[in-house]
mmCIF file of C-alpha atoms and ligand atoms in Angstrom:
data_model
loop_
_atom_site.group_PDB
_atom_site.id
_atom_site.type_symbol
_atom_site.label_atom_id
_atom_site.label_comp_id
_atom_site.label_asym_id
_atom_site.label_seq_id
_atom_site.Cartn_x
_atom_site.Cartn_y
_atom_site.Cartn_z
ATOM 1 C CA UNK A 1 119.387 75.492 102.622
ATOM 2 C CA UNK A 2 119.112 78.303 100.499
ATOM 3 C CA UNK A 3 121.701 81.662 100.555
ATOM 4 C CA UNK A 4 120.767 84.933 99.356
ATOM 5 C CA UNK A 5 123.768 87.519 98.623
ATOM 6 C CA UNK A 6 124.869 90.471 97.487
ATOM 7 C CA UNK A 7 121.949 92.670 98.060
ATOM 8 C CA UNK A 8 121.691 95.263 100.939
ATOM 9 C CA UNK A 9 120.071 93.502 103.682
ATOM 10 C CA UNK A 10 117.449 95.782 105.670
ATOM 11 C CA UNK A 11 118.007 94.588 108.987
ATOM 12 C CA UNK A 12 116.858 95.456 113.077
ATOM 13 C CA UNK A 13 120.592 96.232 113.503
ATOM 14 C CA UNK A 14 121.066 98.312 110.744
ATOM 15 C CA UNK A 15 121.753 97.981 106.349
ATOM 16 C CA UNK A 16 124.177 95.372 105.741
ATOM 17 C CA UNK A 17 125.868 96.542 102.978
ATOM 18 C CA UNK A 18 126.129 93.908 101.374
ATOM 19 C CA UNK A 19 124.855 91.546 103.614
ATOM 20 C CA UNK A 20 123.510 87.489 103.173
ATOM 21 C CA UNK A 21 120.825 85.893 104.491
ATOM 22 C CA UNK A 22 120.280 81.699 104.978
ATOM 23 C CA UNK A 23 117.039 80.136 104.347
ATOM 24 C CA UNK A 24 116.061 76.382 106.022
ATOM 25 C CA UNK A 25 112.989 75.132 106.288
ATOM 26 C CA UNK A 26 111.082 77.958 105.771
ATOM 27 C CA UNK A 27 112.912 80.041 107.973
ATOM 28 C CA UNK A 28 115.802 82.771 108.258
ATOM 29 C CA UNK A 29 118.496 80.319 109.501
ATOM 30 C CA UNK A 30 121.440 83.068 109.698
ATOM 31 C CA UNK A 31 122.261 86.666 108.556
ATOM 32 C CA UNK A 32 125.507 88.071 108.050
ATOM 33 C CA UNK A 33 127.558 91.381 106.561
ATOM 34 C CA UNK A 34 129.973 90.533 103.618
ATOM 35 C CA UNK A 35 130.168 88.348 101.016
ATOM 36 C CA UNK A 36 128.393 84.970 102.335
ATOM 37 C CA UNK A 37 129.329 81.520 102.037
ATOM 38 C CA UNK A 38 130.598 79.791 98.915
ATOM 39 C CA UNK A 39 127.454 78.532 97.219
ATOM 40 C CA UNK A 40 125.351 81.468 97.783
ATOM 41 C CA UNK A 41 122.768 82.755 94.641
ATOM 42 C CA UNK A 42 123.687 86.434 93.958
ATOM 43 C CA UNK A 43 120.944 88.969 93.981
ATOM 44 C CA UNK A 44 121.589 92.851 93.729
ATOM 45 C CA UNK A 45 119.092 95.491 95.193
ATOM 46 C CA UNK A 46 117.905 95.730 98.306
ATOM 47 C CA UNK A 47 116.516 92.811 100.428
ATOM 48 C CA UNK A 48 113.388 94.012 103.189
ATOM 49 C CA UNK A 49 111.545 92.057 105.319
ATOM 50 C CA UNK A 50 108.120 90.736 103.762
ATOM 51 C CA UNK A 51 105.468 93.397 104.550
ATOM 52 C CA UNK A 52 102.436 93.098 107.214
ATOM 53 C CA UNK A 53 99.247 95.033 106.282
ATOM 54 C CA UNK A 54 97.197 95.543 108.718
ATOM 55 C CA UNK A 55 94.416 96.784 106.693
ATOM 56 C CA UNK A 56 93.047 96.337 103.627
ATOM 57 C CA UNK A 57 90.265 95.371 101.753
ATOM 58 C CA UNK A 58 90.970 93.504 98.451
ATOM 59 C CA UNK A 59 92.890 93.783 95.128
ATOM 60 C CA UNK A 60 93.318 92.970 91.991
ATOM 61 C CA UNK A 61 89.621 92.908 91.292
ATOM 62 C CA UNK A 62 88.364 91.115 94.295
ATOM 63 C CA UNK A 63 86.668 92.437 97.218
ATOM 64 C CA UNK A 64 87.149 90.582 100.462
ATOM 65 C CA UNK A 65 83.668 90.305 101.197
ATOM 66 C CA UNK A 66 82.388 89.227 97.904
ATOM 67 C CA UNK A 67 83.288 85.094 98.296
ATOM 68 C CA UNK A 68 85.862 83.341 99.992
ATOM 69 C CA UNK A 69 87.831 82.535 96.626
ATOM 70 C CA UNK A 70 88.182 86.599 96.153
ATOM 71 C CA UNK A 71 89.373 87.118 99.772
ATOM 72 C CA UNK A 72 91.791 84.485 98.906
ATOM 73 C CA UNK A 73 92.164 85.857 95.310
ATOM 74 C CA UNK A 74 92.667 89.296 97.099
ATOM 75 C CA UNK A 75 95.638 88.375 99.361
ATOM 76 C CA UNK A 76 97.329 86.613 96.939
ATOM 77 C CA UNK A 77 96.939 89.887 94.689
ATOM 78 C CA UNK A 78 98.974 92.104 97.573
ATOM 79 C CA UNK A 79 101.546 89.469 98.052
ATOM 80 C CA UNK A 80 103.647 90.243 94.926
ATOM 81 C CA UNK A 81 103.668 93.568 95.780
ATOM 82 C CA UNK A 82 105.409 92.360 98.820
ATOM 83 C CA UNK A 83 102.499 91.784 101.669
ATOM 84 C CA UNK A 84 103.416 88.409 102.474
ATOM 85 C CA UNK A 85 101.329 88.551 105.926
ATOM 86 C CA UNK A 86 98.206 90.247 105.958
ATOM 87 C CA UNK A 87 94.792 90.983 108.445
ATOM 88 C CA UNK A 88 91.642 91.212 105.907
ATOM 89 C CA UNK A 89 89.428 94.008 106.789
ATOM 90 C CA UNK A 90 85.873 93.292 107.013
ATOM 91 C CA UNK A 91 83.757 96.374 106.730
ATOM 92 C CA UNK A 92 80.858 97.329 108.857
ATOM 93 C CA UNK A 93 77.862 94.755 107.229
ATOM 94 C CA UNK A 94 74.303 92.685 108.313
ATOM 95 C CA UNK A 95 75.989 90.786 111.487
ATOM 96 C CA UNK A 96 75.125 87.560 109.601
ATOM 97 C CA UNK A 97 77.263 88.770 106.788
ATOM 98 C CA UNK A 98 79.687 89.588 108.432
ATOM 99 C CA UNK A 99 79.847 86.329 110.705
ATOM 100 C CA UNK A 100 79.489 84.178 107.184
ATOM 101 C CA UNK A 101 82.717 86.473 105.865
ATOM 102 C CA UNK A 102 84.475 85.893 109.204
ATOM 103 C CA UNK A 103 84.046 82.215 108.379
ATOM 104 C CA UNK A 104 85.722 82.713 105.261
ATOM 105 C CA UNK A 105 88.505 84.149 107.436
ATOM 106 C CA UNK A 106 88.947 81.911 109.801
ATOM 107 C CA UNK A 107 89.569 79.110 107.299
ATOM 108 C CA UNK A 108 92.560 80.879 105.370
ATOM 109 C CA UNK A 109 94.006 81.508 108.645
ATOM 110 C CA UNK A 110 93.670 78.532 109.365
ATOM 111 C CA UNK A 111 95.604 77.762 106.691
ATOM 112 C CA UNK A 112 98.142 80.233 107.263
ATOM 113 C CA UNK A 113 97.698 82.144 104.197
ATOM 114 C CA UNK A 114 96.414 85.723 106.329
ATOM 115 C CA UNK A 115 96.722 86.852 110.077
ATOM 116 C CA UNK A 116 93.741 87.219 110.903
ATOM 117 C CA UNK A 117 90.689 89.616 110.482
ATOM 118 C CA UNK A 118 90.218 93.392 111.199
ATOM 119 C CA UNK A 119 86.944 94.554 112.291
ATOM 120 C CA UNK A 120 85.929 97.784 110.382
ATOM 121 C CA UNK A 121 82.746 98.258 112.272
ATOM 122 C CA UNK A 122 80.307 98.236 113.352
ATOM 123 C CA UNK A 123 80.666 100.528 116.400
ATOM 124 C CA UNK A 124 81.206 103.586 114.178
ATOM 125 C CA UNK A 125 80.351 107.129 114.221
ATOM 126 C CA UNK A 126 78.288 107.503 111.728
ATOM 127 C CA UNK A 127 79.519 111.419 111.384
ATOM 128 C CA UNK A 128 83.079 109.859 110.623
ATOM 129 C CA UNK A 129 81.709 106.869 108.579
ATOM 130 C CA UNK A 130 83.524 107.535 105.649
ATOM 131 C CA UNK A 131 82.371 105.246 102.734
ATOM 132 C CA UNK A 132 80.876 102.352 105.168
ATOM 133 C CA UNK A 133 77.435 101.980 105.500
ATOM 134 C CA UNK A 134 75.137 103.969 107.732
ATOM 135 C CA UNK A 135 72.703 101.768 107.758
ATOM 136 C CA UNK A 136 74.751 98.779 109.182
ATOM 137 C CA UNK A 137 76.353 100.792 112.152
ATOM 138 C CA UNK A 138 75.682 99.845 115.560
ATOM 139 C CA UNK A 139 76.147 101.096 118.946
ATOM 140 C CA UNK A 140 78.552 99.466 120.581
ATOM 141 C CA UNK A 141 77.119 95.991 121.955
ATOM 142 C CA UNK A 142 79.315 93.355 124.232
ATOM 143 C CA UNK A 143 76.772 90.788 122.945
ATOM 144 C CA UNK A 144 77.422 91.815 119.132
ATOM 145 C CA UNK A 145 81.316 91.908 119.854
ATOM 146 C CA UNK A 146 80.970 88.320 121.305
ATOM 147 C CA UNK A 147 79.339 87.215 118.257
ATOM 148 C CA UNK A 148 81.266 88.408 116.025
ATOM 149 C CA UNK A 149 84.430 86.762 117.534
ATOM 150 C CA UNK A 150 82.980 83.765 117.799
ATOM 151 C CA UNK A 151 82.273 83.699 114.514
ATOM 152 C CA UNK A 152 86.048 84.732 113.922
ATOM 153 C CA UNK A 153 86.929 81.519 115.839
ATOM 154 C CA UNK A 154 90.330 83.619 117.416
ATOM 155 C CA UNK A 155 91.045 85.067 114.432
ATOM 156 C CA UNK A 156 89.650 88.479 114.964
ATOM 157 C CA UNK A 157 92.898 90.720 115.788
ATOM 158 C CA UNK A 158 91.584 94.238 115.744
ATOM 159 C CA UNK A 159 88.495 95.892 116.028
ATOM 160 C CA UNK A 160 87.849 99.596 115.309
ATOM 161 C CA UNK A 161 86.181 101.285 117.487
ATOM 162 C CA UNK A 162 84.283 104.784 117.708
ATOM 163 C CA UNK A 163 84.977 105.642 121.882
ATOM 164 C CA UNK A 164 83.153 108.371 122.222
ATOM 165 C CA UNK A 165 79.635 106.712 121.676
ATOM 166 C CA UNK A 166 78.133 105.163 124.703
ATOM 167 C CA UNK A 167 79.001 101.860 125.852
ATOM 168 C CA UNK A 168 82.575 101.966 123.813
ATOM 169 C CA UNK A 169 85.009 101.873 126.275
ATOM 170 C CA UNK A 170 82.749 98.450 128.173
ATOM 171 C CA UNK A 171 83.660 97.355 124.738
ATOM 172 C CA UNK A 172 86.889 98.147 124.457
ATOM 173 C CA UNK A 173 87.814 96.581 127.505
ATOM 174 C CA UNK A 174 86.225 93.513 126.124
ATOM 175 C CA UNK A 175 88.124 93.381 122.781
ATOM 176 C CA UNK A 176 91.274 93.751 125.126
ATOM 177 C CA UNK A 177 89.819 91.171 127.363
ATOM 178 C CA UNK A 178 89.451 88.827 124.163
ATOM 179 C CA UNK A 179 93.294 89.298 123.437
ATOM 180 C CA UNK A 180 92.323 91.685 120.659
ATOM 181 C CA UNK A 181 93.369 94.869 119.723
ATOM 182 C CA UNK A 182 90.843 97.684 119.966
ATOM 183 C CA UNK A 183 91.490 100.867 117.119
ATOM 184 C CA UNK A 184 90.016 103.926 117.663
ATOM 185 C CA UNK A 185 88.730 104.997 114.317
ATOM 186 C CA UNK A 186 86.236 106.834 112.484
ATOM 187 C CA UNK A 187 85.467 108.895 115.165
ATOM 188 C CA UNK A 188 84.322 112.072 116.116
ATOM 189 C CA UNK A 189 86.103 112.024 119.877
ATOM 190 C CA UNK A 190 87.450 115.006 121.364
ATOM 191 C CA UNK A 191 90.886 114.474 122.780
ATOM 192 C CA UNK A 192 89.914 113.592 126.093
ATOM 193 C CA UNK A 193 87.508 110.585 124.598
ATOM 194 C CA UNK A 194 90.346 109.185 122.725
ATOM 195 C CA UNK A 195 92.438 109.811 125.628
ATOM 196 C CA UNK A 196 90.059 107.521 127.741
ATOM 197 C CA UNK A 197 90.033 104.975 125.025
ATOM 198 C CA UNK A 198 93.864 104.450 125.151
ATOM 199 C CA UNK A 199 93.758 104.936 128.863
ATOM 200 C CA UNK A 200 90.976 101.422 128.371
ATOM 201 C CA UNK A 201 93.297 100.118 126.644
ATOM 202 C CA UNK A 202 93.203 100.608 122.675
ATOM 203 C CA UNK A 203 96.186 100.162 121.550
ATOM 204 C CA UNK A 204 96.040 101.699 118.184
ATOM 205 C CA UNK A 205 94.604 104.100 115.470
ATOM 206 C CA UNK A 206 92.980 103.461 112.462
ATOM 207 C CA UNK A 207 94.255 105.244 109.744
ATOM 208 C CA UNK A 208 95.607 108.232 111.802
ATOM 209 C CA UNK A 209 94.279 111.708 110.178
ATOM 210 C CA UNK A 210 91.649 110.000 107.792
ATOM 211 C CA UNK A 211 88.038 109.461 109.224
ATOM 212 C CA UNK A 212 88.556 111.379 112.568
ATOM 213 C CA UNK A 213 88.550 114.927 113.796
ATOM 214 C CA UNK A 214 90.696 117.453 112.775
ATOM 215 C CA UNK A 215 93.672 119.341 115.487
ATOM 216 C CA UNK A 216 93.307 122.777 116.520
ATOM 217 C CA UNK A 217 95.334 124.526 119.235
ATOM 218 C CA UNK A 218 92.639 124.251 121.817
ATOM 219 C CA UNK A 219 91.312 120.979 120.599
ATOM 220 C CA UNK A 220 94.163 118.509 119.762
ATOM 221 C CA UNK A 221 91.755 115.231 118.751
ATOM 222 C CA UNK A 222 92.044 111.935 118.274
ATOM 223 C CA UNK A 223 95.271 111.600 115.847
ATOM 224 C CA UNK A 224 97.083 113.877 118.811
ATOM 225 C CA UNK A 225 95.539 112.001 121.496
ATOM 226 C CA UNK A 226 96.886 108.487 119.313
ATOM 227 C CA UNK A 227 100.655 110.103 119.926
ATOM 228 C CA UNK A 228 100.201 111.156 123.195
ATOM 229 C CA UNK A 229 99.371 108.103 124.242
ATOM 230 C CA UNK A 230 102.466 106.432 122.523
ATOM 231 C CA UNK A 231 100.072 103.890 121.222
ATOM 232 C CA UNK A 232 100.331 102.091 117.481
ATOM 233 C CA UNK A 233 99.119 104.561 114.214
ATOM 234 C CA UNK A 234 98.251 103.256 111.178
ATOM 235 C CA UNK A 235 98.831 105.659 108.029
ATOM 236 C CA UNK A 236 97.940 105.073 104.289
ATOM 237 C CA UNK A 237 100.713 106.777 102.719
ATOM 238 C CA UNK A 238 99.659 107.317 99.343
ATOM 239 C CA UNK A 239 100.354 110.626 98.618
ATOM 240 C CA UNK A 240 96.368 111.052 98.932
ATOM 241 C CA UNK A 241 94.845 110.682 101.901
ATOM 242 C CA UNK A 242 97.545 112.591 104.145
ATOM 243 C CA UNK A 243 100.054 115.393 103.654
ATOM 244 C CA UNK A 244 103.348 114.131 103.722
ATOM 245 C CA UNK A 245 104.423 116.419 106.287
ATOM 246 C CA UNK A 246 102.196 114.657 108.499
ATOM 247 C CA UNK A 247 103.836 111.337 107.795
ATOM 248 C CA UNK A 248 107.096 112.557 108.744
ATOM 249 C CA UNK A 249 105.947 114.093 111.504
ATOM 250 C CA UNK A 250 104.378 110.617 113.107
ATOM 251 C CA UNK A 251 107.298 108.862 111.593
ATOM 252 C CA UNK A 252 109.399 111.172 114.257
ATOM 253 C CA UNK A 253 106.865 110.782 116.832
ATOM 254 C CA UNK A 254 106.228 107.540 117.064
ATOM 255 C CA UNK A 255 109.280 105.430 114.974
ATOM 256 C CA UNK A 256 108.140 102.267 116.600
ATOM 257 C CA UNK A 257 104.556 102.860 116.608
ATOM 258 C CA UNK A 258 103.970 103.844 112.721
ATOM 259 C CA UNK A 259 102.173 100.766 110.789
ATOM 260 C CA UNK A 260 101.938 101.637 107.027
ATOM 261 C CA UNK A 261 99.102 100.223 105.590
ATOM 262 C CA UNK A 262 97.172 100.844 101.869
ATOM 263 C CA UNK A 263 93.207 100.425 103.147
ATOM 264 C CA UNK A 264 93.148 98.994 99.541
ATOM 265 C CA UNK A 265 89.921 98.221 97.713
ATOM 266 C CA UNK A 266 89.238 95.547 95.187
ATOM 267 C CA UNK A 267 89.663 98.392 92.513
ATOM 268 C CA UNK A 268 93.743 98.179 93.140
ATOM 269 C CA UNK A 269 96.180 97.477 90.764
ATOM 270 C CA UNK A 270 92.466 96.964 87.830
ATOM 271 C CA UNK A 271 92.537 100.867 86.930
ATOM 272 C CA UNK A 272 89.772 103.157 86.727
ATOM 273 C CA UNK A 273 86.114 102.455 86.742
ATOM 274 C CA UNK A 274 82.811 101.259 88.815
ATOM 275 C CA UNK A 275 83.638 98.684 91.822
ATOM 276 C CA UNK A 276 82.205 97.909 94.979
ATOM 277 C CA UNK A 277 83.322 97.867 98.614
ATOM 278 C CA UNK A 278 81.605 95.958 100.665
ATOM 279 C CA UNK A 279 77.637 96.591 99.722
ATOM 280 C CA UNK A 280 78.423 100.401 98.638
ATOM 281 C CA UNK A 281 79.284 101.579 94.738
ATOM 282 C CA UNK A 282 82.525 103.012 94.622
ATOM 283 C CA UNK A 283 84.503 104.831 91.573
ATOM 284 C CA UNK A 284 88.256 105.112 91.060
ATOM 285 C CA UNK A 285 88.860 108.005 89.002
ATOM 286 C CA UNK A 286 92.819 108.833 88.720
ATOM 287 C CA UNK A 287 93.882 106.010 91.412
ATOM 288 C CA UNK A 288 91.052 107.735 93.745
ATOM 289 C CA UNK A 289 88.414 105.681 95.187
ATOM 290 C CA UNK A 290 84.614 107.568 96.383
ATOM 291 C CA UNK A 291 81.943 106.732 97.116
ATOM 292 C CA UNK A 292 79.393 106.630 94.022
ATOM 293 C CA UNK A 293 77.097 109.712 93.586
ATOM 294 C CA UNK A 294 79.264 111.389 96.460
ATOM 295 C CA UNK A 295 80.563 114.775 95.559
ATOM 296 C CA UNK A 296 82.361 115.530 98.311
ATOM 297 C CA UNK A 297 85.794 114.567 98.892
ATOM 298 C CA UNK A 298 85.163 111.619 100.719
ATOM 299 C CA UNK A 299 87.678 109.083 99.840
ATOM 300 C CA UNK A 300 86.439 105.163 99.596
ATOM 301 C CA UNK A 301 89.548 103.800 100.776
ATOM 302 C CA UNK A 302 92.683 103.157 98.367
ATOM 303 C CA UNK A 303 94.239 101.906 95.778
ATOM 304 C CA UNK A 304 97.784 101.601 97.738
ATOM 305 C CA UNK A 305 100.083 98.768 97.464
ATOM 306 C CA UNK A 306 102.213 98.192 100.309
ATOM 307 C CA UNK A 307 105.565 98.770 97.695
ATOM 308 C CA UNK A 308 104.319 101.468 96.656
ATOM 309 C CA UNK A 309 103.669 102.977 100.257
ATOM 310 C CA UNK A 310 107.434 102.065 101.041
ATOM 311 C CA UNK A 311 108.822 103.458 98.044
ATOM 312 C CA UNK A 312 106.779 106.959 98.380
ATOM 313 C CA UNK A 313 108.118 106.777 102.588
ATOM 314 C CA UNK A 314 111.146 107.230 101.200
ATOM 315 C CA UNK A 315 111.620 108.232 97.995
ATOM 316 C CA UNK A 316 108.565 111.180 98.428
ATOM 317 C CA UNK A 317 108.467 111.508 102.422
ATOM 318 C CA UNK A 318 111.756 111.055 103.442
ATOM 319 C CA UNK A 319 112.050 108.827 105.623
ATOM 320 C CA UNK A 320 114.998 106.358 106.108
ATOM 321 C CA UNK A 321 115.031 103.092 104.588
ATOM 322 C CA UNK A 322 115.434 101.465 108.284
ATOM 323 C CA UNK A 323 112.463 103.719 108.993
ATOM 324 C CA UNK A 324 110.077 102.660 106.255
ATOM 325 C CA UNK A 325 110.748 99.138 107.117
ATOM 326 C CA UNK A 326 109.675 99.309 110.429
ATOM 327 C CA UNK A 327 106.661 100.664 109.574
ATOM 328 C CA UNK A 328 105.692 98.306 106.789
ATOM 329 C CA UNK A 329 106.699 95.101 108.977
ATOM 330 C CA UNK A 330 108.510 95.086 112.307
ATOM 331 C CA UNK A 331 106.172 97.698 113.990
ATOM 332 C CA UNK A 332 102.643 95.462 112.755
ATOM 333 C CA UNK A 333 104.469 92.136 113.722
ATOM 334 C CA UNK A 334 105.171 93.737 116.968
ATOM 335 C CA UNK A 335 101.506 95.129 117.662
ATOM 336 C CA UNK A 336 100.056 91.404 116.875
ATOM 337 C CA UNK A 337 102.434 90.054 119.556
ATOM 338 C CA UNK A 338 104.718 88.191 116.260
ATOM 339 C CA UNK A 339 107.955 89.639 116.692
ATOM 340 C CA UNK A 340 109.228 86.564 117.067
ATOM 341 C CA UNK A 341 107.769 85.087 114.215
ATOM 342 C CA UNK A 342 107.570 87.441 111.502
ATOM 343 C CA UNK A 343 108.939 90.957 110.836
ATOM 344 C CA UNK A 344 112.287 91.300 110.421
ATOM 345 C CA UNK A 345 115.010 89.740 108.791
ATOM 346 C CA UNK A 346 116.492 88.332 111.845
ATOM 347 C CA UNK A 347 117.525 84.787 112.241
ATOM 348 C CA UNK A 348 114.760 82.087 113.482
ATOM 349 C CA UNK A 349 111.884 84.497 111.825
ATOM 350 C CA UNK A 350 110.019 83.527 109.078
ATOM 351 C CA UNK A 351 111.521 83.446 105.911
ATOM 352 C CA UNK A 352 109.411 86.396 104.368
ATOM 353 C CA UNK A 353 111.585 88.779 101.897
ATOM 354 C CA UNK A 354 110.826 90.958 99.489
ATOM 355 C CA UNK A 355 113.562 91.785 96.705
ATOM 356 C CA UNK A 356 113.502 95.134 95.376
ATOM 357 C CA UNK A 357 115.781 96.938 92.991
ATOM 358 C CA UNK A 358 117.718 100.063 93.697
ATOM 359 C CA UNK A 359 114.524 101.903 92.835
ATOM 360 C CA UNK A 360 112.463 100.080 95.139
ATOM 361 C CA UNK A 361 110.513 98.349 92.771
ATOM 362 C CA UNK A 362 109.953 94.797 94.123
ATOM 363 C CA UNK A 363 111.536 92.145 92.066
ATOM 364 C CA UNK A 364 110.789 88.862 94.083
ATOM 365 C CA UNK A 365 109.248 87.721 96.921
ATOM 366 C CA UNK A 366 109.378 84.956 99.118
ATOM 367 C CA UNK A 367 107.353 84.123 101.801
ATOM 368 C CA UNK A 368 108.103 80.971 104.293
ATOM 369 C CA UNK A 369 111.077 80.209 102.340
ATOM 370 C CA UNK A 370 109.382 80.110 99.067
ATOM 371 C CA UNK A 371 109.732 82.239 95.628
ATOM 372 C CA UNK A 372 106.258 83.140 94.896
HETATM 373 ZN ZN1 ZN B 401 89.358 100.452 105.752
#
C-alpha cells in the first residue's frame, strides 16, 4: 500500500486541496481531502489522472509503423510526458502493411502496454487527405474493414472515416456493429453528410477543425455538425493547428465530449529535421511538421505532448484545471467504454497519475501503481 499526499488532487468531484490518494495492487484503493494517513510520502504540485491519447503516431524518434520495437519505443516515449494509456494510430498504408502493423498492435495490447489501434484510413477523402497518402486511399469497403479488424484481433477501437464518399455510412454501421468507434475525419462532408454519419452512428471527430471543411453561415460543416450531434471531438491543442478561441469554444460546447490529443509524429520531443510518417517525408521546422516538398500550409501532424497540450488548455486557453483533465483522460476513457477502469482518480481505477508541479510541468508518473 502506497499513500500519496500533499499535492492537489484533480478529482471527478472536484480539486482536493490538498487531497491523498492510496495505491494497492496497482490500483487507486481510496482518495481523500486533508492531510492523509500517518505514513503517507509527501509530494507537492498537483496530482492528475494519467492521460489517454487517442491519437498519435510516434515519438521520440520512432514512428509507429516503422517496427514493432519503435511502436513500443514510441509509447513508452509519450508516457513520461504523462500518456500512460494510449490507441496507436496507424495511417492509411498497402492493406498488407497495415494488417502486418496491426499485428504489431495487437501484441502490445495484448500485453497491456496500449489500448488499442486507431485506424487513420483508408476510407479518406483524398481532397482532405492531409499528409497521408493518396495513393493508398480506398473507397470505403466492408470486406477491407473486415480485414483489417481481423488483423487487429479486437484491438481496433476507432476508425476514421470520410462519410460523404459512397458506401461510408454501410461502413460505418459496420465499425459500430464491430463494437468500434467510427470518426468522421478528413473529410470534405457538408453538414448534412456528417449529420448522417452521427445519425449512423459515429461517435466522434477526428481532430475537429483540422482536415475537414471549413463553417460558414449557410454551410456549418462537419466540426459544427460534430457539436450538434453532441458526439466525442478530438482537438490537438498545440497552439498550431487551431485558434484557441476555437478550443474554448468546444471546451464550452461539449465539456464531456472534448478528447485532447497531440496527433504526434516520430519527429516529437528529437527537434528539427527530415523524418518520416508512415511512407511520406516529412520536415519539422520550428516544432511544425509538413509534408516534404509541400509549400502549402499543410501540416503533417504534430509534435504535441499530451503535458504540453494540458498545460497550454490552461495556462494559454483558459480552461479550468477540472476542464483540461477531462479532456486529456476521463472524456477518452469514457468514449472507449473504460470509465471504470481508467480515467480518473477515483477509487477502484487504475492507478495511473501523473505528478506535475505548480507549473504543470510533469514531475512523475505512475502508471498501474508503478513509478516509471
Ligand atoms: Zn493522425
Amino acid at each position: 500500500m502506497t499513500v500519496l499526499a500533499g499535492a492537489r488532487v484533480v478529482t471527478p468531484d472536484g480539486v482536493l486541496e490538498p487531497g491523498w490518494v492510496s495505491i494497492d495492487g496497482g490500483r487507486i484503493a481510496a482518495v481523500g481531502a486533508g492531510a492523509g494517513p500517518p505514513g503517507a510520502e509527501p509530494v507537492s504540485g498537483w496530482l492528475l489522472p494519467g492521460f489517454i491519447d487517442l491519437h498519435v503516431h510516434g515519438g521520440g524518434g520512432h514512428d509507429f509503423t516503422s517496427s514493432p520495437a519503435d511502436m513500443a519505443a514510441g509509447v513508452e516515449f509519450h508516457r513520461r510526458h504523462g500518456t500512460t494509456r494510449a490507441l496507436v494510430s496507424l495511417m492509411a498504408g498497402g492493406i498488407d502493411a497495415m494488417c502486418t502493423q496491426l499485428g504489431w498492435a495487437a501484441e502490445l495490447a495484448g500485453s497491456g502496454a496500449i489500448l488499442g489501434a486507431h485506424l487513420e484510413g483508408p476510407f479518406l477523402a483524398s481532397a482532405r487527405c492531409g499528409a497521408q497518402n493518396k495513393a493508398h486511399l480506398l473507397a470505403p469497403d466492408p470486406l477491407v474493414l473486415a480485414k483489417l479488424l481481423d488483423a487487429g484481433q479486437g484491438t481496433v477501437r476507432t476508425v476514421t472515416i470520410a462519410p460523404e464518399v459512397p458506401g461510408a455510412i454501410g461502413v460505418v454501421e459496420a465499425i459500430v456493429a464491430a463494437g468500434a468507434v467510427a470518426a468522421v475525419g478528413h473529410t470534405d462532408a457538408t453538414y448534412e453528410q456528417a449529420s448522417a454519419a452521427f445519425a449512423a452512428g459515429a461517435s466522434l471527430a477526428t481532430h475537429l477543425f483540422n482536415a475537414m471543411g471549413s463553417m460558414s453561415q449557410r454551410a456549418p460543416g462537419p466540426a459544427v455538425a460534430a457539436l450538434d450531434a453532441g458526439v466525442y471531438v478530438e482537438l490537438i491543442n498545440d497552439g498550431v493547428h487551431v485558434h484557441e478561441a476555437l478550443v474554448r469554444l468546444a471546451a464550452r460546447v461539449a465539456p464531456s465530449r472534448l478528447a485532447l490529443i497531440t496527433d504526434a509524429i516520430s519527429a516529437t520531443g528529437v527537434g528539427d529535421g527530415h523524418y518520416t510518417l508512415g511512407d511520406q517525408a516529412v520536415v519539422v521546422e520550428s516544432g511544425r511538421a509538413r509534408l516534404a516538398g509541400d509549400d502549402r500550409l499543410r501540416l503533417a501532424g504534430s509534435t504535441l505532448t499530451m503535458d504540453v497540450a494540458v498545460r497550454r488548455a490552461v495556462q494559454s486557453v483558459g480552461l479550468s484545471i477540472e476542464a483540461a483533465v477531462a479532456a486529456a483522460s476521463t472524456n477518452p476513457a469514457r468514449l472507449l467504454g473504460l470509465s471504470g477502469v481508467c480515467g480518473a482518480i477515483a477509487p477502484g481505477l487504475a492507478a495511473d497519475l501523473v505528478l506535475m508541479d505548480d507549473d504543470l510541468q510533469v514531475q512523475q508518473v505512475m502508471r498501474a501503481g508503478a513509478w516509471l
